[in-house]
Amino acid sequence: MLNRQPSIDDVFRTALAPSENCPPIEELERCTGGERAPSAAVAEHVKSCAYCQTELHLLNSFLADDAAQTSDERKAAELLLQRSPVPPAETIVAETRIPWWKAAFGMRGMTQAAFAMAVILAVAGIVVRYRTTSVPPAVNQGSQTGQEVFRSGSFNMLSTTGDLQERPKEIRWEKVPNAVNYQVRLLEVDRNELWNATTREGHIDLPSAVQARIVPAKTLYWQIEAFDSSGAKIGATGLVRFRLLQK
Amino acid sequence: MEQFSDEELAERCQIASGSAAREPFLNALFQRHHRRVAAWCHHITGDVNSAVDLAQEIFVKAFQGIDGYRKGSKFTTWLYSITRNHCLDELRSRKRRAEETAEFPDDIRDWGLESADTMIERQQSGDLMRRLIRESLDETETRVMTLHYVHELPLESVSRMLKLTNESGAKAYIVSARRKLKRAHELWKSRNRPMKGCGAC
């Protein structure tokens, strides 16, 4: 293997790099003039170490920078304040989770005809459900050994994937037969969950707080899982990457 | 919330971990420190929108990891270390995207250090350079050199970070520091000429 000739920059780098004697930042903090003084050894080391002196200067300037100095810094602080990145403790519940009875009785001006139609549909639904559950389905006549494992299938997102020009307001996906619920998750690349919600539809509107978290050039993932009436998972999209392009 | 110190707010966030009860405490910490994080990110990026994105990522990271904060140190020091590391990571990834060209043409031969090609010789030349830096450079030159050569910060970021107001910013300090070090090294060589086998000679 060829040995690269060190450059003068390499010599500077070696001379200025931290050594094993450099204290951690929690120790260095004591040199900022707080209640606790640093140990004599740390104080002595910092006096002669270019790396620690620089670190200490940066820490002091961070501590002193509680008011933005320039107009651009003030603007950045104001914009940041508008975004408020405090993560919700509980996941944000989507509007689609309002109980059906609340939505139905909350509607004004519902006509008798619509109500009658709802009753008919409800009765029809009960009949269909009774029939389908009372007759066991013959899934595959040729292989009914009792040992089959029904694996959940995959389905696709229909929107909001890849590189996006505009910040999305809703997302859509293929509906899965027999799915009664879909769990939607928005994840960061390290799989930190930014948001989740549950819906019965094949789409969901993104609350403005969630839209605000979709910032330009940041790669994020969707993950949607479909569940049947018993709560069993019957399908998933896997991780679907997307990113809002920087303008 | 004003009656609580940063450390008390952080502790209350930890106690209320996983519940909505922690949000007012996180909000209070955010209100207190958003300016300093935004300003710091602006020093690094030099651009308002990128600074806001970066600052937002820092707060999300800090608040998601608030259970990892340990009471022994100040909350601001903990937030500083997250800010510093996140910003340096961002700069490194930017640098990979667009490698900065070397702006200082003199190479190791101009310094008479070309024989420092073994580990021990490099260590010796590093020790010597450390001493020359300590003896020859002022505080600002030392900081500029450290931020540029160790942290690999672009010169314009160094200028903003150290609030350098001279026309050519950090570049002028690097030129001056290199000139001083070269002179100091020549002086050292003239005094130590008889020494043999020193990698720095």
Short mmCIF file of N, CA and C in Angstrom, two decimals, chain B residues 40-151:
data_model
loop_
_atom_site.label_atom_id
_atom_site.label_comp_id
_atom_site.label_asym_id
_atom_site.label_seq_id
_atom_site.Cartn_x
_atom_site.Cartn_y
_atom_site.Cartn_z
N TRP B 40 -26.98 29.91 16.17
CA TRP B 40 -25.86 28.98 15.97
C TRP B 40 -25.95 28.31 14.59
N CYS B 41 -27.16 27.86 14.26
CA CYS B 41 -27.35 27.20 12.96
C CYS B 41 -27.12 28.19 11.82
N HIS B 42 -27.48 29.44 12.06
CA HIS B 42 -27.23 30.43 11.02
C HIS B 42 -25.73 30.68 10.85
N HIS B 43 -24.97 30.64 11.95
CA HIS B 43 -23.51 30.78 11.83
C HIS B 43 -22.97 29.67 10.92
N ILE B 44 -23.51 28.49 11.10
CA ILE B 44 -23.01 27.33 10.36
C ILE B 44 -23.41 27.40 8.88
N THR B 45 -24.69 27.69 8.62
CA THR B 45 -25.18 27.57 7.24
C THR B 45 -25.08 28.88 6.46
N GLY B 46 -25.25 30.00 7.14
CA GLY B 46 -25.24 31.29 6.47
C GLY B 46 -26.50 31.54 5.66
N ASP B 47 -27.52 30.73 5.90
CA ASP B 47 -28.74 30.84 5.11
C ASP B 47 -29.93 30.62 6.06
N VAL B 48 -30.91 31.52 5.98
CA VAL B 48 -32.01 31.50 6.95
C VAL B 48 -32.80 30.19 6.89
N ASN B 49 -33.21 29.80 5.68
CA ASN B 49 -34.06 28.61 5.57
C ASN B 49 -33.35 27.33 6.03
N SER B 50 -32.09 27.18 5.62
CA SER B 50 -31.34 25.98 6.04
C SER B 50 -31.13 26.01 7.55
N ALA B 51 -30.93 27.21 8.09
CA ALA B 51 -30.71 27.33 9.54
C ALA B 51 -31.97 26.89 10.29
N VAL B 52 -33.13 27.28 9.78
CA VAL B 52 -34.39 26.91 10.45
C VAL B 52 -34.60 25.39 10.39
N ASP B 53 -34.32 24.82 9.22
CA ASP B 53 -34.46 23.35 9.08
C ASP B 53 -33.55 22.64 10.07
N LEU B 54 -32.32 23.12 10.11
CA LEU B 54 -31.32 22.48 10.98
C LEU B 54 -31.71 22.62 12.45
N ALA B 55 -32.16 23.82 12.81
CA ALA B 55 -32.55 24.08 14.21
C ALA B 55 -33.75 23.23 14.59
N GLN B 56 -34.67 23.08 13.65
CA GLN B 56 -35.84 22.27 13.93
C GLN B 56 -35.44 20.81 14.19
N GLU B 57 -34.54 20.32 13.34
CA GLU B 57 -34.06 18.94 13.53
C GLU B 57 -33.37 18.79 14.89
N ILE B 58 -32.64 19.82 15.29
CA ILE B 58 -31.93 19.76 16.58
C ILE B 58 -32.91 19.67 17.74
N PHE B 59 -33.96 20.49 17.69
CA PHE B 59 -34.93 20.45 18.79
C PHE B 59 -35.70 19.13 18.82
N VAL B 60 -36.05 18.64 17.63
CA VAL B 60 -36.76 17.35 17.59
C VAL B 60 -35.86 16.28 18.21
N LYS B 61 -34.59 16.29 17.83
CA LYS B 61 -33.63 15.31 18.35
C LYS B 61 -33.47 15.46 19.87
N ALA B 62 -33.35 16.71 20.31
CA ALA B 62 -33.15 16.96 21.74
C ALA B 62 -34.39 16.52 22.54
N PHE B 63 -35.55 16.88 22.08
CA PHE B 63 -36.75 16.58 22.85
C PHE B 63 -37.09 15.09 22.82
N GLN B 64 -36.76 14.45 21.70
CA GLN B 64 -36.99 13.00 21.67
C GLN B 64 -36.01 12.28 22.57
N GLY B 65 -34.85 12.91 22.79
CA GLY B 65 -33.84 12.24 23.62
C GLY B 65 -33.74 12.85 25.00
N ILE B 66 -34.76 13.58 25.41
CA ILE B 66 -34.62 14.33 26.68
C ILE B 66 -34.46 13.41 27.88
N ASP B 67 -34.93 12.18 27.75
CA ASP B 67 -34.74 11.22 28.86
C ASP B 67 -33.25 10.92 29.07
N GLY B 68 -32.44 11.21 28.06
CA GLY B 68 -31.00 10.94 28.18
C GLY B 68 -30.24 12.08 28.85
N TYR B 69 -30.92 13.20 29.13
CA TYR B 69 -30.24 14.31 29.81
C TYR B 69 -29.96 13.91 31.27
N ARG B 70 -28.74 14.17 31.70
CA ARG B 70 -28.36 13.82 33.09
C ARG B 70 -28.23 15.09 33.92
N LYS B 71 -28.80 15.04 35.12
CA LYS B 71 -28.91 16.23 35.97
C LYS B 71 -27.58 16.90 36.32
N GLY B 72 -26.50 16.13 36.34
CA GLY B 72 -25.22 16.67 36.79
C GLY B 72 -24.73 17.90 36.02
N SER B 73 -25.08 18.00 34.74
CA SER B 73 -24.58 19.14 33.95
C SER B 73 -25.72 20.09 33.61
N LYS B 74 -25.35 21.25 33.08
CA LYS B 74 -26.37 22.25 32.74
C LYS B 74 -27.15 21.78 31.51
N PHE B 75 -28.42 22.15 31.47
CA PHE B 75 -29.24 21.79 30.30
C PHE B 75 -28.66 22.45 29.04
N THR B 76 -28.19 23.69 29.19
CA THR B 76 -27.66 24.40 28.01
C THR B 76 -26.42 23.70 27.45
N THR B 77 -25.62 23.12 28.32
CA THR B 77 -24.43 22.39 27.84
C THR B 77 -24.87 21.17 27.05
N TRP B 78 -25.88 20.49 27.57
CA TRP B 78 -26.42 19.30 26.89
C TRP B 78 -27.00 19.70 25.52
N LEU B 79 -27.76 20.79 25.51
CA LEU B 79 -28.34 21.25 24.25
C LEU B 79 -27.23 21.70 23.29
N TYR B 80 -26.20 22.33 23.85
CA TYR B 80 -25.07 22.76 23.03
C TYR B 80 -24.40 21.56 22.35
N SER B 81 -24.19 20.49 23.11
CA SER B 81 -23.48 19.35 22.50
C SER B 81 -24.32 18.72 21.40
N ILE B 82 -25.65 18.70 21.55
CA ILE B 82 -26.51 18.18 20.47
C ILE B 82 -26.42 19.12 19.26
N THR B 83 -26.50 20.42 19.52
CA THR B 83 -26.45 21.42 18.44
C THR B 83 -25.12 21.33 17.69
N ARG B 84 -24.04 21.31 18.45
CA ARG B 84 -22.70 21.27 17.86
C ARG B 84 -22.53 20.01 17.00
N ASN B 85 -22.88 18.85 17.58
CA ASN B 85 -22.68 17.60 16.83
C ASN B 85 -23.55 17.54 15.58
N HIS B 86 -24.79 17.97 15.72
CA HIS B 86 -25.70 17.91 14.57
C HIS B 86 -25.21 18.85 13.45
N CYS B 87 -24.77 20.04 13.85
CA CYS B 87 -24.29 21.01 12.86
C CYS B 87 -23.01 20.50 12.18
N LEU B 88 -22.11 19.92 12.95
CA LEU B 88 -20.87 19.42 12.36
C LEU B 88 -21.15 18.25 11.42
N ASP B 89 -22.08 17.38 11.80
CA ASP B 89 -22.48 16.27 10.91
C ASP B 89 -23.01 16.83 9.60
N GLU B 90 -23.85 17.84 9.72
CA GLU B 90 -24.46 18.45 8.53
C GLU B 90 -23.37 19.04 7.63
N LEU B 91 -22.41 19.72 8.25
CA LEU B 91 -21.34 20.32 7.45
C LEU B 91 -20.50 19.26 6.77
N ARG B 92 -20.24 18.16 7.48
CA ARG B 92 -19.44 17.08 6.88
C ARG B 92 -20.17 16.50 5.68
N SER B 93 -21.50 16.33 5.81
CA SER B 93 -22.22 15.74 4.68
C SER B 93 -22.25 16.73 3.52
N ARG B 94 -22.31 18.02 3.82
CA ARG B 94 -22.26 19.01 2.74
C ARG B 94 -20.89 19.00 2.07
N LYS B 95 -19.87 18.83 2.92
CA LYS B 95 -18.52 18.86 2.37
C LYS B 95 -18.30 17.67 1.43
N ARG B 96 -18.91 16.53 1.80
CA ARG B 96 -18.79 15.37 0.91
C ARG B 96 -19.42 15.67 -0.43
N ARG B 97 -20.50 16.48 -0.37
CA ARG B 97 -21.19 16.81 -1.63
C ARG B 97 -20.36 17.76 -2.48
N ALA B 98 -19.66 18.67 -1.84
CA ALA B 98 -18.86 19.64 -2.61
C ALA B 98 -17.54 19.86 -1.89
N GLU B 99 -16.54 19.10 -2.26
CA GLU B 99 -15.23 19.21 -1.60
C GLU B 99 -14.65 20.61 -1.79
N GLU B 100 -14.22 21.18 -0.70
CA GLU B 100 -13.62 22.51 -0.77
C GLU B 100 -12.19 22.36 -1.30
N THR B 101 -11.84 23.21 -2.23
CA THR B 101 -10.47 23.12 -2.77
C THR B 101 -9.49 23.78 -1.81
N ALA B 102 -8.27 23.25 -1.78
CA ALA B 102 -7.26 23.82 -0.89
C ALA B 102 -6.94 25.24 -1.35
N GLU B 103 -6.95 26.17 -0.40
CA GLU B 103 -6.75 27.56 -0.77
C GLU B 103 -5.35 28.04 -0.47
N PHE B 104 -4.57 27.20 0.22
CA PHE B 104 -3.24 27.65 0.65
C PHE B 104 -2.20 26.78 -0.03
N PRO B 105 -1.48 27.38 -0.98
CA PRO B 105 -0.68 26.58 -1.90
C PRO B 105 0.60 25.98 -1.31
N ASP B 106 1.14 26.54 -0.22
CA ASP B 106 2.42 26.02 0.26
C ASP B 106 2.27 24.59 0.76
N ASP B 107 3.22 23.72 0.44
CA ASP B 107 3.10 22.35 0.91
C ASP B 107 4.20 22.03 1.92
N ILE B 108 4.25 20.77 2.28
CA ILE B 108 5.11 20.38 3.39
C ILE B 108 6.60 20.61 3.09
N ARG B 109 6.97 20.60 1.81
CA ARG B 109 8.38 20.82 1.46
C ARG B 109 8.81 22.25 1.81
N ASP B 110 7.85 23.19 1.64
CA ASP B 110 8.17 24.58 1.98
C ASP B 110 8.48 24.75 3.47
N TRP B 111 8.06 23.78 4.26
CA TRP B 111 8.26 23.88 5.70
C TRP B 111 9.44 23.01 6.16
N GLY B 112 10.02 22.26 5.23
CA GLY B 112 11.10 21.36 5.61
C GLY B 112 10.65 20.22 6.50
N LEU B 113 9.39 19.81 6.34
CA LEU B 113 8.87 18.72 7.18
C LEU B 113 8.63 17.45 6.37
N GLU B 114 9.20 17.42 5.13
CA GLU B 114 8.87 16.28 4.26
C GLU B 114 9.41 14.95 4.75
N SER B 115 10.38 14.99 5.68
CA SER B 115 10.93 13.72 6.13
C SER B 115 10.05 13.07 7.21
N ALA B 116 8.99 13.76 7.61
CA ALA B 116 8.13 13.24 8.68
C ALA B 116 7.17 12.19 8.13
N ASP B 117 7.74 11.07 7.69
CA ASP B 117 6.87 10.08 7.07
C ASP B 117 6.68 8.81 7.89
N THR B 118 7.26 8.74 9.06
CA THR B 118 6.92 7.61 9.93
C THR B 118 6.02 8.12 11.04
N MET B 119 5.38 7.18 11.70
CA MET B 119 4.42 7.55 12.75
C MET B 119 5.09 8.40 13.84
N ILE B 120 6.31 7.96 14.24
CA ILE B 120 7.00 8.67 15.32
C ILE B 120 7.39 10.07 14.87
N GLU B 121 7.87 10.16 13.63
CA GLU B 121 8.26 11.48 13.12
C GLU B 121 7.06 12.41 13.01
N ARG B 122 5.93 11.84 12.61
CA ARG B 122 4.73 12.67 12.52
C ARG B 122 4.30 13.15 13.90
N GLN B 123 4.42 12.24 14.87
CA GLN B 123 4.08 12.58 16.24
C GLN B 123 4.99 13.72 16.73
N GLN B 124 6.28 13.58 16.40
CA GLN B 124 7.24 14.61 16.82
C GLN B 124 6.94 15.94 16.15
N SER B 125 6.64 15.89 14.85
CA SER B 125 6.36 17.16 14.18
C SER B 125 5.05 17.75 14.70
N GLY B 126 4.10 16.86 15.09
CA GLY B 126 2.86 17.34 15.70
C GLY B 126 3.12 18.01 17.03
N ASP B 127 3.99 17.39 17.85
CA ASP B 127 4.33 17.97 19.16
C ASP B 127 5.00 19.33 18.99
N LEU B 128 5.92 19.37 18.02
CA LEU B 128 6.63 20.63 17.78
C LEU B 128 5.64 21.70 17.32
N MET B 129 4.77 21.32 16.39
CA MET B 129 3.81 22.30 15.87
C MET B 129 2.87 22.77 16.99
N ARG B 130 2.50 21.85 17.88
CA ARG B 130 1.62 22.22 19.01
C ARG B 130 2.31 23.31 19.85
N ARG B 131 3.60 23.11 20.06
CA ARG B 131 4.35 24.08 20.86
C ARG B 131 4.43 25.43 20.13
N LEU B 132 4.70 25.36 18.84
CA LEU B 132 4.81 26.61 18.06
C LEU B 132 3.47 27.36 18.02
N ILE B 133 2.40 26.59 17.92
CA ILE B 133 1.06 27.22 17.91
C ILE B 133 0.83 27.94 19.24
N ARG B 134 1.18 27.25 20.32
CA ARG B 134 0.98 27.81 21.66
C ARG B 134 1.80 29.09 21.84
N GLU B 135 3.01 29.06 21.30
CA GLU B 135 3.92 30.19 21.54
C GLU B 135 3.74 31.33 20.54
N SER B 136 3.21 31.04 19.35
CA SER B 136 3.23 32.06 18.30
C SER B 136 1.87 32.67 17.96
N LEU B 137 0.78 31.90 18.16
CA LEU B 137 -0.51 32.40 17.66
C LEU B 137 -1.33 33.05 18.77
N ASP B 138 -2.17 34.01 18.36
CA ASP B 138 -3.08 34.59 19.35
C ASP B 138 -4.34 33.71 19.42
N GLU B 139 -5.24 34.07 20.33
CA GLU B 139 -6.44 33.24 20.58
C GLU B 139 -7.29 33.05 19.33
N THR B 140 -7.51 34.15 18.60
CA THR B 140 -8.39 34.06 17.43
C THR B 140 -7.76 33.19 16.35
N GLU B 141 -6.46 33.36 16.12
CA GLU B 141 -5.79 32.54 15.11
C GLU B 141 -5.87 31.05 15.49
N THR B 142 -5.69 30.77 16.78
CA THR B 142 -5.76 29.37 17.25
C THR B 142 -7.16 28.80 17.01
N ARG B 143 -8.17 29.58 17.33
CA ARG B 143 -9.56 29.10 17.14
C ARG B 143 -9.86 28.89 15.66
N VAL B 144 -9.44 29.84 14.84
CA VAL B 144 -9.71 29.72 13.40
C VAL B 144 -9.03 28.46 12.85
N MET B 145 -7.78 28.24 13.24
CA MET B 145 -7.04 27.06 12.77
C MET B 145 -7.73 25.77 13.24
N THR B 146 -8.16 25.74 14.50
CA THR B 146 -8.81 24.52 15.03
C THR B 146 -10.12 24.24 14.30
N LEU B 147 -10.93 25.28 14.14
CA LEU B 147 -12.22 25.07 13.49
C LEU B 147 -12.05 24.66 12.03
N HIS B 148 -11.04 25.22 11.38
CA HIS B 148 -10.86 24.92 9.96
C HIS B 148 -10.18 23.56 9.74
N TYR B 149 -9.13 23.28 10.52
CA TYR B 149 -8.36 22.06 10.25
C TYR B 149 -8.88 20.84 11.00
N VAL B 150 -9.37 21.01 12.21
CA VAL B 150 -9.85 19.84 12.97
C VAL B 150 -11.33 19.58 12.67
N HIS B 151 -12.14 20.64 12.79
CA HIS B 151 -13.57 20.45 12.55
C HIS B 151 -13.94 20.54 11.07
#
